[in-house]
Coordinates of C-alpha atoms and ligand atoms in Angstrom, one line a residue:
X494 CA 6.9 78.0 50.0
X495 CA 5.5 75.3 52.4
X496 CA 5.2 71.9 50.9
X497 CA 1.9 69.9 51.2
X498 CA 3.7 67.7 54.2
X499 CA 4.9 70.8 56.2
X500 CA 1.2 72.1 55.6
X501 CA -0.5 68.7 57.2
X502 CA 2.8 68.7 59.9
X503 CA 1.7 72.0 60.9
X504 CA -2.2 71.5 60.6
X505 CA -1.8 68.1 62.5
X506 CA 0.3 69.9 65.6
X507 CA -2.7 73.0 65.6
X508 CA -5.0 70.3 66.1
X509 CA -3.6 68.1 68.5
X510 CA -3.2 70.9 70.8
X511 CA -7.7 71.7 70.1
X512 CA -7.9 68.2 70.9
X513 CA -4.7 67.4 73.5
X514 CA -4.7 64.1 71.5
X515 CA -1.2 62.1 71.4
X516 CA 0.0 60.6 68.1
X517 CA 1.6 56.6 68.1
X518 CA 2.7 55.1 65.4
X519 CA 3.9 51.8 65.3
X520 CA 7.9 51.6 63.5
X521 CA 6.2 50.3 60.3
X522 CA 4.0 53.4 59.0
X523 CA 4.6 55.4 56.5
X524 CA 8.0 58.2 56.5
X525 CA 5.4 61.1 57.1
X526 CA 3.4 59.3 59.7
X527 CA 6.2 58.6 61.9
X528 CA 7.4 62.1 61.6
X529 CA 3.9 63.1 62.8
X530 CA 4.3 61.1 65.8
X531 CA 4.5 61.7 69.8
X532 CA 6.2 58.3 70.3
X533 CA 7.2 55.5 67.7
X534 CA 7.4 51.9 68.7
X535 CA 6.8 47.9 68.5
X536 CA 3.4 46.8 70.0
X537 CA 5.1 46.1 73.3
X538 CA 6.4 49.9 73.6
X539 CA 2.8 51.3 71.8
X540 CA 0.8 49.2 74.3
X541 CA 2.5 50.3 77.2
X542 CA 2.8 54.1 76.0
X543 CA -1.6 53.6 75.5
X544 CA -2.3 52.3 79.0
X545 CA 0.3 55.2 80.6
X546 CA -0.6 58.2 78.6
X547 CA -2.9 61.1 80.3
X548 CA -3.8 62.1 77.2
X549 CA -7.6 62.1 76.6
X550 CA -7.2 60.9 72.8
X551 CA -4.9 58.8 71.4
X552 CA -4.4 58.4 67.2
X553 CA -3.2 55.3 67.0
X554 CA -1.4 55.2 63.8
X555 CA -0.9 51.3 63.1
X556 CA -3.4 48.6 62.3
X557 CA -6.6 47.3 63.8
X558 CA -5.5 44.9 66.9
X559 CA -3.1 47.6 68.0
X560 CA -5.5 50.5 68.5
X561 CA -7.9 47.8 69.9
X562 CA -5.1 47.0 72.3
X563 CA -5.4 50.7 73.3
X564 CA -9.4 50.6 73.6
X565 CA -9.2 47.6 75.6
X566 CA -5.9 49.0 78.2
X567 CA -7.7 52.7 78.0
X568 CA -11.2 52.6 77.6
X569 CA -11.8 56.0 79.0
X570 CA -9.6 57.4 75.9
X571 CA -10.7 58.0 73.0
X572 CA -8.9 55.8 70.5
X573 CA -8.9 56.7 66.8
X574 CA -7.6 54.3 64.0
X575 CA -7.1 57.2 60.8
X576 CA -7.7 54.5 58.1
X577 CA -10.1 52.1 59.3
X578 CA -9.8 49.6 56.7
X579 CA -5.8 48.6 58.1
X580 CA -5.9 45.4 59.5
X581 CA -3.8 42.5 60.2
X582 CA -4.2 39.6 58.4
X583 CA -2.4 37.0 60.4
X584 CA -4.8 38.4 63.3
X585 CA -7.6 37.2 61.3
X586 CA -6.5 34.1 60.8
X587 CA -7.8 32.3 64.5
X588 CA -11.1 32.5 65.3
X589 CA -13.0 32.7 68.5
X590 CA -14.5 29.3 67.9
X591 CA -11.6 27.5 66.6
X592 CA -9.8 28.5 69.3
X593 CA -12.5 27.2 72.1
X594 CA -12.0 23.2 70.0
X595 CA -8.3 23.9 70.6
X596 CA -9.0 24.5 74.5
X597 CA -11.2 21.7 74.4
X598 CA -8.7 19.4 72.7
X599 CA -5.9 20.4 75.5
X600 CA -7.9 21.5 78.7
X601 CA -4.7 22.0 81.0
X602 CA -2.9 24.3 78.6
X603 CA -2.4 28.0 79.2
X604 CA -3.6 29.8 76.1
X605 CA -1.1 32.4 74.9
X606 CA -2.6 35.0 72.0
X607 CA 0.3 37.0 70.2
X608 CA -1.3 40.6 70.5
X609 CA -1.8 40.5 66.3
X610 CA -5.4 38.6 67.7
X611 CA -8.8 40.2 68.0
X612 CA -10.0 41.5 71.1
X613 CA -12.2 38.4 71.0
X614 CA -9.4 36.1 71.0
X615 CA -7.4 38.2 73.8
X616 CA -10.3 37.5 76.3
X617 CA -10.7 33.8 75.5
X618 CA -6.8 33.5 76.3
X619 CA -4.8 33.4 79.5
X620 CA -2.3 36.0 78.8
X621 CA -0.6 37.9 75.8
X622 CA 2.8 38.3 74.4
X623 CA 4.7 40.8 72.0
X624 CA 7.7 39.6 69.7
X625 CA 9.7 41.5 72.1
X626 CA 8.2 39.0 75.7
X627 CA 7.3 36.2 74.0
X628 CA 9.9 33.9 75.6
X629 CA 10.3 35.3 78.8
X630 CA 6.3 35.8 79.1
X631 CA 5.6 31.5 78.3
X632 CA 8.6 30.8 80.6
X633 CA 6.9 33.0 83.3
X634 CA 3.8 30.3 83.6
X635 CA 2.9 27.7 85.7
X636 CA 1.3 25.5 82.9
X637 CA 3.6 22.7 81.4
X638 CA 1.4 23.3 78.0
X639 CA 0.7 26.2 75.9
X640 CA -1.6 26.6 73.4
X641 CA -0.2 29.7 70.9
X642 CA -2.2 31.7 68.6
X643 CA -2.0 32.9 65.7
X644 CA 1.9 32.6 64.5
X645 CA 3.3 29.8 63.8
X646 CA 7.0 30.9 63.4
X647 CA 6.8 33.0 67.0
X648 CA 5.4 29.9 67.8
X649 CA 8.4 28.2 66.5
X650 CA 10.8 30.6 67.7
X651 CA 9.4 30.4 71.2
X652 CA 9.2 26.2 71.3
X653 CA 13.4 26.4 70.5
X654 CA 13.4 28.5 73.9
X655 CA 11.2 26.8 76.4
X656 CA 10.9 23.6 78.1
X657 CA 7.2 23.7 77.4
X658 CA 4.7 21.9 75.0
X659 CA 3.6 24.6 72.8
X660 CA 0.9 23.8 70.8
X661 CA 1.0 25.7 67.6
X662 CA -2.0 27.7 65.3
X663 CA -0.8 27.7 61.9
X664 CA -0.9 31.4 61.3
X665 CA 2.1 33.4 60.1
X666 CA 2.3 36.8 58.9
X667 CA 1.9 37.1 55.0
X668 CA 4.5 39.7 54.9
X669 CA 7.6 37.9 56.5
X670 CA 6.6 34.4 55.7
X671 CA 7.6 35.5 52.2
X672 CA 11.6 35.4 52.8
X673 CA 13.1 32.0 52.3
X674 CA 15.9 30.4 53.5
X675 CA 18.1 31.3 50.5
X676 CA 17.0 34.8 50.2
X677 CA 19.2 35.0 53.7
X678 CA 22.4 32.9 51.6
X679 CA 21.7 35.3 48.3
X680 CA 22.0 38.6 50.5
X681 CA 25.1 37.0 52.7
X682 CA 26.5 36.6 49.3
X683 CA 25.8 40.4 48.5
X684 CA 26.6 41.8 51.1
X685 CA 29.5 39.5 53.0
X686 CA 30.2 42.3 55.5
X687 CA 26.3 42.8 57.1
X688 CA 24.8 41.4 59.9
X689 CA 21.9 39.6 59.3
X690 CA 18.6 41.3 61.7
X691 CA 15.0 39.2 61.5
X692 CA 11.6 39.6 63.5
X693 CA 10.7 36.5 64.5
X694 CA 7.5 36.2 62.8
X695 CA 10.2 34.6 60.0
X696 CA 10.1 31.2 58.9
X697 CA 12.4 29.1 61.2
X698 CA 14.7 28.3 58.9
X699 CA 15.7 31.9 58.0
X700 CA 15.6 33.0 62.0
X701 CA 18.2 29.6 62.4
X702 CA 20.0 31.4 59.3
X703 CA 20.3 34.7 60.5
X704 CA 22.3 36.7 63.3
X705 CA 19.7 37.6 65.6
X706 CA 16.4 37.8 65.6
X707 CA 14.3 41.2 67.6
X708 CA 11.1 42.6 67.6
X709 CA 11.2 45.8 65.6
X710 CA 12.1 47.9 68.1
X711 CA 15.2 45.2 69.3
X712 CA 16.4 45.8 65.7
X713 CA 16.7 49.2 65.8
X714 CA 18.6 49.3 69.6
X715 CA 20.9 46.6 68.3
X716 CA 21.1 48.9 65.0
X717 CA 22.1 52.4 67.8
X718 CA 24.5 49.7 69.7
X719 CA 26.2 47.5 67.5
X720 CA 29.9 48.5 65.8
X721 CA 28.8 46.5 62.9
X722 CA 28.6 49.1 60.0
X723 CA 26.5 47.1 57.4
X724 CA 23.1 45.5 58.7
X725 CA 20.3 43.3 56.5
X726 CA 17.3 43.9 57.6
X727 CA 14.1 40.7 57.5
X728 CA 11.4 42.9 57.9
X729 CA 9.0 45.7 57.2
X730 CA 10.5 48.4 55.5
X731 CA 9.1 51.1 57.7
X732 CA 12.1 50.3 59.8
X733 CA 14.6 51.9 57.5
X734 CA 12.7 55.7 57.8
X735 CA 13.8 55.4 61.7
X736 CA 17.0 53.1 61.0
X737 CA 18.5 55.6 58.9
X738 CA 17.6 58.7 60.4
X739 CA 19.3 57.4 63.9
X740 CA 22.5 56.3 62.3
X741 CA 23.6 58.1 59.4
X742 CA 26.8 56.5 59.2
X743 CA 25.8 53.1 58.7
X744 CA 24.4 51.0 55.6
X745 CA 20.9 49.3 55.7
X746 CA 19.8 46.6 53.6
X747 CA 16.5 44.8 52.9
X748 CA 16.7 40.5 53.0
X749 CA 13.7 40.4 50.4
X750 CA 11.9 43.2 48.0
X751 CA 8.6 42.2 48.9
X752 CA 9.1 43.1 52.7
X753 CA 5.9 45.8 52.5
X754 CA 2.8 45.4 54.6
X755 CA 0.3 46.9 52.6
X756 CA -2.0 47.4 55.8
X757 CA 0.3 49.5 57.1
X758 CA 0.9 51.6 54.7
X759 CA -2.8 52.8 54.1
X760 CA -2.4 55.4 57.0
X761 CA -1.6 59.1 55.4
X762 CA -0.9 62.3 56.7
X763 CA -4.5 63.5 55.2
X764 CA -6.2 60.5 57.0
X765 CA -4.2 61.4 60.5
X766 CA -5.5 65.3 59.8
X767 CA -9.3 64.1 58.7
X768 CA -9.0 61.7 62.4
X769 CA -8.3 64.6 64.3
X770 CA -10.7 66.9 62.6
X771 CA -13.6 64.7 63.5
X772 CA -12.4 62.6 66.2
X773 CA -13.4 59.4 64.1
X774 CA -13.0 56.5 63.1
X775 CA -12.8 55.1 66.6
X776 CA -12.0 52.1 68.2
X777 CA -14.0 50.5 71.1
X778 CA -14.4 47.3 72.7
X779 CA -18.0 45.9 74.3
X780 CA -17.3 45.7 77.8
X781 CA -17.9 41.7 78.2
X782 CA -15.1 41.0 75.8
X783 CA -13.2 44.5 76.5
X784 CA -12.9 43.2 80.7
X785 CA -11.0 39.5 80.2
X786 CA -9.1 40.9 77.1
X787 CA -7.5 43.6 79.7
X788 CA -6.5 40.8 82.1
X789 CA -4.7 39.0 79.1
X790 CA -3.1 42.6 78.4
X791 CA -2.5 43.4 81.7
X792 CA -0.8 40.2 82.7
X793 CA 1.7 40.6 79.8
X794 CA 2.9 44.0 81.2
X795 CA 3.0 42.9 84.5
X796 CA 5.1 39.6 83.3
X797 CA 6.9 41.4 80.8
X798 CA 10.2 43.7 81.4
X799 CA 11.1 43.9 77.9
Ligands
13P1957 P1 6.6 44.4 66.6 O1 5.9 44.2 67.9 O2 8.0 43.7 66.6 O3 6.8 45.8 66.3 O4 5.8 43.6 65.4 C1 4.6 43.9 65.1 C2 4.2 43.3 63.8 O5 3.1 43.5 63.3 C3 5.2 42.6 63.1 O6 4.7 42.2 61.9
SF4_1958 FE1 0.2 41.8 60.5 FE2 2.4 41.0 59.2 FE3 1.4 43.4 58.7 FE4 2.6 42.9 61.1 S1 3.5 42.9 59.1 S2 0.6 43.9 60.7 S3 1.9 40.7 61.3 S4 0.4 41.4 58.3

C-alpha cells in the first residue's frame, strides 16, 4: 500500500500538470517539500529560477519575501505561498520609515536591502543582494558608502571584504544569531576531523572561527566538491535532507541544536496540495512599490554572477 506522502507526491504531480504550475522550494523546507520540488535552491538560485521560468504558476515553497521576490520579478505569474502565515522575521525587522531617517542621516550612501526585506523596503533601496552576491554586488558600486539592511552579521561579513563605509541595521536572523563563538570550539572538540561550514548571517565571531562561510547553496557545492569526509554544518537543518541525499559517503554534523527556523517549516505537503487545488494563497505586489522593487531585483541579477 501507498503511504500518505506517496499519495500527496502523486496528487501534487496530477495537479501540476491541470495547472502547468512549477514547484521551488528554498534548501530549508521540510524533507517532503523538497522532494515535491521542480528546483531546490538559495534565494539567489530561487530568484533567478522565478524571473526565467515559462511557467504560468509558480508555488513558491519558502517564506514570505521570497515568493514576493517572485511577484515582484514575475508579476504576470501567478505566485502562490502554501502557508501564508511563513515569514521572516529578520525581514521584519527594518521598516519603510526607519529606513527613509537612515537615507536622511547619510544622503550620498547607496542603500543595499538583503532580499530577507519587504517589497516596501526593496523599492526604497538602490539595489539587492543574496548571501551568495553580497560582496561582489557592494564592490560592484560607485558609492563610497552603503547603507545595509536588515543583517547585521552579512553586514559584518560584507564590511571585512570591502573598502567601503557600510553603514549597518541591527537586524540578524533569530535562527543563526543563536550559535556562539564556543559552540564552534565545543563541536571542533567533537568532531576534530570536520570542516567547519557557516551562512553568513552568523555572528562574526563564529564566521572568523569557522572554515568557510557560503550561502546555503555554496555549502552544499563545497559539500559535492570537497575530499573532506566529515563537515559541521552552522545553519538551517533543512540542508542536511539535500546534504545527505547527494553524498552518501560522507558525515554531516549540526554546530548548534537549535539551528530550526520554524517559519520554514510551516509549509506541508497537504498545504502545497490545498495551494494547487485552489490556486491560493497568493502573493502580489501593488504596482507603485512592485516597479522600483524590480529595479533593486533586477540590478542584483544583472551585478551578480554568483
Ligand atoms: P540563502 O540565500 O543562503 O539560501 O539564505 C536564505 C536565508 O533565509 C538564510 O537564513
Ligand atoms: Fe529568516 Fe533566519 Fe528563517 Fe532565513 S533562517 S528565513 S533569515 S528567520
Amino acid at each position: 500500500m501507498k503511504e500518505d506522502k506517496d499519495l500527496l507526491l502523486d496528487r501534487v504531480r496530477e495537479l501540476q500538470k491541470e495547472t502547468k504550475a512549477v514547484i521551488l522550494a528554498h534548501n530549508y523546507q521540510v524533507d517532503e517539500v523538497q522532494e515535491a520540488a521542480d528546483f531546490v535552491g538559495d534565494s539567489f538560485d530561487l530568484s533567478r529560477t522565478a524571473a526565467r521560468t515559462e511557467a504560468p504558476v509558480i508555488v513558491f515553497c519558502g517564506v514570505h519575501f521570497m515568493a514576493e521576490s517572485a511577484a515582484i520579478l514575475a508579476p504576470e505569474k501567478t505566485i502562490l505561498l502554501p502557508e501564508i502565515t511563513a515569514g521572516c522575521p529578520m525581514a521584519d525587522m527594518v521598516t519603510v520609515e526607519g529606513l527613509r531617517e537612515k537615507k536622511m542621516q547619510y544622503p550620498e550612501a547607496a542603500v543595499v536591502a538583503y532580499v530577507n526585506s519587504s517589497a516596501a523596503v526593496k523599492a526604497e533601496s538602490d539595489i539587492c543582494v543574496t548571501s551568495s552576491n553580497a560582496v561582489q554586488v557592494v564592490n560592484s558600486l560607485e558609492a563610497e558608502e552603503v547603507i545595509f539592511v536588515p543583517d547585521q552579521n552579512l553586514g559584518n561579513y560584507v564590511a571585512e571584504r570591502t573598502d567601503k563605509k557600510m553603514i549597518l541595521w541591527d537586524g540578524y536572523c533569530l535562527t543563526h544569531h543563536r550559535i556562539r563563538y564556543e559552540d564552534v570550539l565545543k563541536a571542533r572538540e567533537a568532531q576534530p576531523d570536520a570542516l567547519v561550514l557557516v551562512h553568513p548571517e552568523c555572528r562574526r565571531e563564529v564566521v572568523q572561527a569557522a572554515d568557510h562561510t557560503f550561502s546555503t547553496s555554496g555549502i552544499l557545492r563545497f559539500a559535492r566538491e570537497t575530499e573532506a569526509k566529515s563537515l559541521i554544518v552552522g545553519t538551517e537543518m533543512g540542508i542536511l535532507y539535500r546534504l545527505r541525499r547527494e553524498n552518501p559517503d560522507k558525515e554531516f554534523f549540526l554546530l548548534h541544536p537549535g539551528l530550526i527556523c520554524p517559519n520554514m517549516k510551516y509549509t506541508t505537503l497537504p498545504h502545497v496540495v490545498r495551494a494547487l487545488e485552489t490556486l491560493s494563497p497568493r502573493i502580489t505586489v501593488s504596482e507603485n512599490i512592485r516597479v522600483p522593487a524590480q529595479r533593486a531585483l533586477e540590478r542584483m541579477l544583472a551585478a551578480a554572477v554568483a
